[in-house]
Tab-separated table of C-alpha atoms and ligand atoms in Angstrom:
chain	number	residue	atom	x	y	z
A	1	UNK	CA	0.513	13.400	3.112
A	2	UNK	CA	-0.304	9.764	3.691
A	3	UNK	CA	2.217	6.965	3.238
A	4	UNK	CA	0.051	3.979	2.345
A	5	UNK	CA	2.664	1.258	2.327
A	6	UNK	CA	5.487	0.875	4.859
A	7	UNK	CA	7.398	-1.784	6.728
A	8	UNK	CA	8.109	0.428	9.725
A	9	UNK	CA	6.988	-1.849	12.537
A	10	UNK	CA	10.054	-3.232	14.328
A	11	UNK	CA	11.153	-6.853	14.047
A	12	UNK	CA	8.069	-8.106	12.293
A	13	UNK	CA	9.085	-8.774	8.712
A	14	UNK	CA	11.956	-7.853	6.400
A	15	UNK	CA	11.434	-4.170	7.317
A	16	UNK	CA	12.673	-2.250	10.348
A	17	UNK	CA	15.152	-4.197	12.453
A	18	UNK	CA	14.618	-2.332	15.748
A	19	UNK	CA	12.463	0.194	17.581
A	20	UNK	CA	15.272	2.710	17.090
A	21	UNK	CA	15.213	2.229	13.318
A	22	UNK	CA	11.405	2.543	13.278
A	23	UNK	CA	11.594	5.858	15.149
A	24	UNK	CA	14.207	7.113	12.671
A	25	UNK	CA	11.929	6.090	9.791
A	26	UNK	CA	8.953	7.905	11.315
A	27	UNK	CA	11.011	11.060	11.818
A	28	UNK	CA	12.378	10.802	8.295
A	29	UNK	CA	8.890	10.419	6.833
A	30	UNK	CA	7.638	13.347	8.904
A	31	UNK	CA	10.463	15.531	7.615
A	32	UNK	CA	9.333	14.604	4.081
A	33	UNK	CA	5.845	15.930	4.816
A	34	UNK	CA	4.044	12.732	5.820
A	35	UNK	CA	1.458	13.145	8.603
A	36	UNK	CA	-0.144	9.687	8.395
A	37	UNK	CA	1.786	6.431	8.105
A	38	UNK	CA	0.118	3.138	7.431
A	39	UNK	CA	2.092	0.198	8.738
A	40	UNK	CA	1.673	-2.694	6.325
A	41	UNK	CA	3.813	-5.641	7.470
A	42	UNK	CA	3.811	-8.696	5.218
A	43	UNK	CA	1.101	-11.231	5.898
A	44	UNK	CA	1.733	-14.677	4.427
A	45	UNK	CA	-0.985	-17.216	5.135
A	46	UNK	CA	1.700	-19.954	5.174
A	47	UNK	CA	3.335	-18.435	8.249
A	48	UNK	CA	0.299	-18.687	10.518
A	49	UNK	CA	-3.242	-17.529	10.992
A	50	UNK	CA	-4.644	-14.027	11.061
A	51	UNK	CA	-5.076	-13.812	14.828
A	52	UNK	CA	-1.463	-14.775	15.598
A	53	UNK	CA	-0.299	-12.228	13.014
A	54	UNK	CA	-2.411	-9.514	14.628
A	55	UNK	CA	-1.087	-10.414	18.046
A	56	UNK	CA	2.527	-10.123	16.829
A	57	UNK	CA	1.733	-6.903	14.973
A	58	UNK	CA	0.078	-5.317	18.012
A	59	UNK	CA	3.039	-6.282	20.195
A	60	UNK	CA	5.475	-4.645	17.793
A	61	UNK	CA	3.247	-1.566	17.520
A	62	UNK	CA	3.034	-1.205	21.315
A	63	UNK	CA	6.838	-1.288	21.600
A	64	UNK	CA	7.111	1.371	18.921
A	65	UNK	CA	4.493	3.636	20.472
A	66	UNK	CA	6.426	3.606	23.763
A	67	UNK	CA	9.408	5.121	21.995
A	68	UNK	CA	7.659	7.282	19.423
A	69	UNK	CA	7.367	10.950	20.405
A	70	UNK	CA	6.234	12.311	17.066
A	71	UNK	CA	2.706	13.460	16.358
A	72	UNK	CA	2.515	11.461	13.143
A	73	UNK	CA	-0.631	9.353	12.924
A	74	UNK	CA	0.201	5.649	12.761
A	75	UNK	CA	-2.431	3.265	11.432
A	76	UNK	CA	-2.250	-0.506	11.256
A	77	UNK	CA	-2.808	-2.663	8.218
A	78	UNK	CA	-1.021	-5.446	6.386
A	79	UNK	CA	0.421	-6.246	2.992
A	80	UNK	CA	-1.507	-9.414	2.332
A	81	UNK	CA	0.095	-11.810	-0.102
A	82	UNK	CA	-2.299	-13.330	-2.621
A	83	UNK	CA	-2.601	-17.111	-2.801
A	84	UNK	CA	-5.146	-19.260	-4.631
A	85	UNK	CA	-8.121	-19.559	-2.284
A	86	UNK	CA	-7.508	-16.292	-0.408
A	87	UNK	CA	-11.086	-15.208	-1.017
A	88	UNK	CA	-12.164	-17.985	1.376
A	89	UNK	CA	-9.724	-16.959	4.142
A	90	UNK	CA	-11.600	-16.490	7.367
A	91	UNK	CA	-10.841	-13.213	9.151
A	92	UNK	CA	-9.506	-11.612	5.971
A	93	UNK	CA	-11.334	-8.439	6.967
A	94	UNK	CA	-9.264	-8.234	10.170
A	95	UNK	CA	-6.260	-7.377	7.988
A	96	UNK	CA	-7.878	-4.189	6.703
A	97	UNK	CA	-6.209	-0.823	7.231
A	98	UNK	CA	-7.518	0.605	10.506
A	99	UNK	CA	-11.312	0.441	10.125
A	100	UNK	CA	-11.312	1.764	6.560
A	101	UNK	CA	-12.368	-1.487	4.906
A	102	UNK	CA	-9.320	-1.183	2.617
A	103	UNK	CA	-7.175	-4.294	2.197
A	104	UNK	CA	-3.686	-3.980	0.695
A	105	UNK	CA	-3.091	-7.006	-1.502
A	106	UNK	CA	0.238	-8.065	-2.980
A	107	UNK	CA	0.238	-10.115	-6.166
A	108	UNK	CA	2.893	-12.463	-7.552
A	109	UNK	CA	5.300	-10.926	-10.061
A	110	UNK	CA	4.489	-13.421	-12.794
A	111	UNK	CA	1.792	-13.505	-15.413
A	112	UNK	CA	-1.576	-13.829	-13.662
A	113	UNK	CA	-3.854	-16.673	-14.687
A	114	UNK	CA	-7.550	-16.401	-15.443
A	115	UNK	CA	-8.197	-18.221	-12.148
A	116	UNK	CA	-6.365	-15.461	-10.285
A	117	UNK	CA	-8.152	-12.669	-12.113
A	118	UNK	CA	-11.434	-14.322	-11.401
A	119	UNK	CA	-10.566	-14.631	-7.738
A	120	UNK	CA	-9.597	-10.951	-7.605
A	121	UNK	CA	-13.032	-10.154	-8.960
A	122	UNK	CA	-14.527	-12.343	-6.223
A	123	UNK	CA	-12.532	-10.424	-3.622
A	124	UNK	CA	-13.778	-7.163	-5.090
A	125	UNK	CA	-17.329	-8.367	-4.494
A	126	UNK	CA	-16.826	-8.905	-0.741
A	127	UNK	CA	-19.254	-6.507	0.880
A	128	UNK	CA	-17.093	-5.359	3.791
A	129	UNK	CA	-13.757	-4.921	1.996
A	130	UNK	CA	-12.274	-2.825	-0.773
A	131	UNK	CA	-9.159	-4.262	-2.388
A	132	UNK	CA	-6.106	-2.065	-2.938
A	133	UNK	CA	-3.441	-3.601	-5.139
A	134	UNK	CA	0.000	-2.970	-3.644
A	135	UNK	CA	2.726	-1.421	-5.843
A	136	UNK	CA	0.836	-1.853	-9.105
A	137	UNK	CA	3.884	-0.376	-10.880
A	138	UNK	CA	5.642	-3.708	-10.338
A	139	UNK	CA	3.156	-5.580	-12.495
A	140	UNK	CA	2.521	-3.176	-15.347
A	141	UNK	CA	5.012	-4.738	-17.714
A	142	UNK	CA	3.991	-8.316	-16.874
A	143	UNK	CA	0.264	-8.178	-17.637
A	144	UNK	CA	-1.529	-6.669	-20.627
A	145	UNK	CA	-3.053	-3.312	-19.712
A	146	UNK	CA	-6.555	-4.718	-20.283
A	147	UNK	CA	-6.066	-6.814	-17.146
A	148	UNK	CA	-5.784	-3.672	-15.029
A	149	UNK	CA	-8.734	-2.054	-16.757
A	150	UNK	CA	-10.794	-5.139	-15.965
A	151	UNK	CA	-9.729	-5.103	-12.301
A	152	UNK	CA	-10.420	-1.399	-11.926
A	153	UNK	CA	-13.834	-1.945	-13.408
A	154	UNK	CA	-14.473	-4.601	-10.762
A	155	UNK	CA	-13.728	-1.978	-8.088
A	156	UNK	CA	-10.091	-2.692	-7.242
A	157	UNK	CA	-8.021	0.388	-6.382
A	158	UNK	CA	-4.344	0.783	-7.224
A	159	UNK	CA	-1.428	1.838	-5.021
A	160	UNK	CA	1.931	2.787	-6.553
A	161	UNK	CA	5.353	3.108	-4.989
A	162	UNK	CA	7.211	6.404	-4.736
A	163	UNK	CA	10.142	5.223	-6.911
A	164	UNK	CA	7.783	4.917	-9.863
A	165	UNK	CA	7.586	8.739	-9.866
A	166	UNK	CA	11.304	9.261	-9.414
A	167	UNK	CA	12.872	6.802	-11.828
A	168	UNK	CA	13.768	8.601	-15.041
A	169	UNK	CA	12.363	5.813	-17.227
A	170	UNK	CA	9.002	5.401	-15.472
A	171	UNK	CA	8.227	8.945	-14.292
A	172	UNK	CA	6.205	9.979	-17.338
A	173	UNK	CA	4.064	6.864	-17.238
A	174	UNK	CA	3.562	7.279	-13.475
A	175	UNK	CA	2.344	10.857	-13.814
A	176	UNK	CA	0.019	9.896	-16.651
A	177	UNK	CA	-1.512	7.044	-14.608
A	178	UNK	CA	-1.912	9.317	-11.595
A	179	UNK	CA	-3.498	12.100	-13.572
A	180	UNK	CA	-6.076	9.830	-15.190
A	181	UNK	CA	-7.124	8.318	-11.860
A	182	UNK	CA	-5.550	4.876	-12.342
A	183	UNK	CA	-3.323	5.337	-9.258
A	184	UNK	CA	-5.241	6.221	-6.099
A	185	UNK	CA	-2.651	5.804	-3.350
A	186	UNK	CA	1.061	6.378	-2.944
A	187	UNK	CA	3.422	4.500	-0.663
A	188	UNK	CA	7.115	4.582	0.152
A	189	UNK	CA	7.240	0.812	0.750
A	190	UNK	CA	10.187	1.692	2.976
A	191	UNK	CA	12.003	-1.181	4.666
A	192	UNK	CA	14.751	0.595	6.565
A	193	UNK	CA	16.897	3.666	6.972
A	194	UNK	CA	19.670	2.263	4.773
A	195	UNK	CA	17.911	-0.501	2.842
A	196	UNK	CA	14.995	0.764	0.756
A	197	UNK	CA	14.702	4.101	2.636
A	198	UNK	CA	11.581	6.247	2.120
A	199	UNK	CA	11.607	8.656	-0.842
A	200	UNK	CA	7.953	9.644	-0.833
A	201	UNK	CA	8.623	13.366	-0.284
A	202	UNK	CA	10.637	13.428	-3.488
A	203	UNK	CA	7.826	11.665	-5.366
A	204	UNK	CA	5.294	14.224	-4.120
A	205	UNK	CA	7.720	16.951	-5.246
A	206	UNK	CA	7.681	15.519	-8.782
A	207	UNK	CA	3.876	15.265	-8.720
A	208	UNK	CA	3.380	18.801	-7.443
A	209	UNK	CA	5.843	20.147	-9.947
A	210	UNK	CA	4.085	18.510	-12.900
A	211	UNK	CA	0.428	18.355	-11.850
A	212	UNK	CA	0.216	21.297	-9.445
A	213	UNK	CA	-0.682	21.934	-5.826
A	214	UNK	CA	-4.439	21.633	-6.386
A	215	UNK	CA	-3.953	18.130	-7.723
A	216	UNK	CA	-1.840	17.114	-4.717
A	217	UNK	CA	-4.424	18.582	-2.334
A	218	UNK	CA	-7.199	16.696	-4.088
A	219	UNK	CA	-5.163	13.476	-3.957
A	220	UNK	CA	-4.496	13.869	-0.226
A	221	UNK	CA	-8.118	14.737	0.481
A	222	UNK	CA	-9.223	11.566	-1.314
A	223	UNK	CA	-6.823	9.510	0.823
A	224	UNK	CA	-8.100	11.046	4.052
A	225	UNK	CA	-11.660	10.388	2.990
A	226	UNK	CA	-10.888	6.734	2.221
A	227	UNK	CA	-9.324	6.379	5.675
A	228	UNK	CA	-12.421	7.959	7.189
A	229	UNK	CA	-10.286	10.679	8.751
A	230	UNK	CA	-12.706	13.421	7.773
A	231	UNK	CA	-15.416	12.436	10.176
B	1	LIG	FE1	5.812	-3.864	0.781
């Protein structure tokens, strides 16, 4: 299983507070069946440029790797916050997940304007990147569904959070959107051992229970392919 969205790198954002907590999170995720974790610390263009972010991220990652004894695969990415003009950000491609070309993009939780939708379509046209919308479940009730259909048509892929599949009120919708191919990636979006702990194993349990093992295998295979892990 791949966890596509985590804040497990120590002391980098509002996620893990220490190397010790990061190691606990990795072990917890592994015990839930995760073999590949994508670290996606928040990137806000207001806080500095891409190269200083990458430098900080690599420093945090190096500290973690010194202490991490698990055989879980850790890949680096970012949760890039949208802002008007992001499509012109130099070095945007350096924020991609590993060398997959996939860029995890976080949108504001307010109604999106036509300008924003248009810019998302511009991002989708970038030749070297493929946009993955972070926790799409957060926006479903804010935008008309046609907005998502339009974005999917432009080539944007959707990531959902594990809670979407666990919450009694959203579970049915989540399974329906997964089954019809709307949701391509699943993430725990974990921030800590106590605050927003990972529940991705439970979400996969719900999925397997309702959609079957073959579906889960297919879903995982797709994820590995998109990460270019099948080479
Ligand atoms: Fe996040």
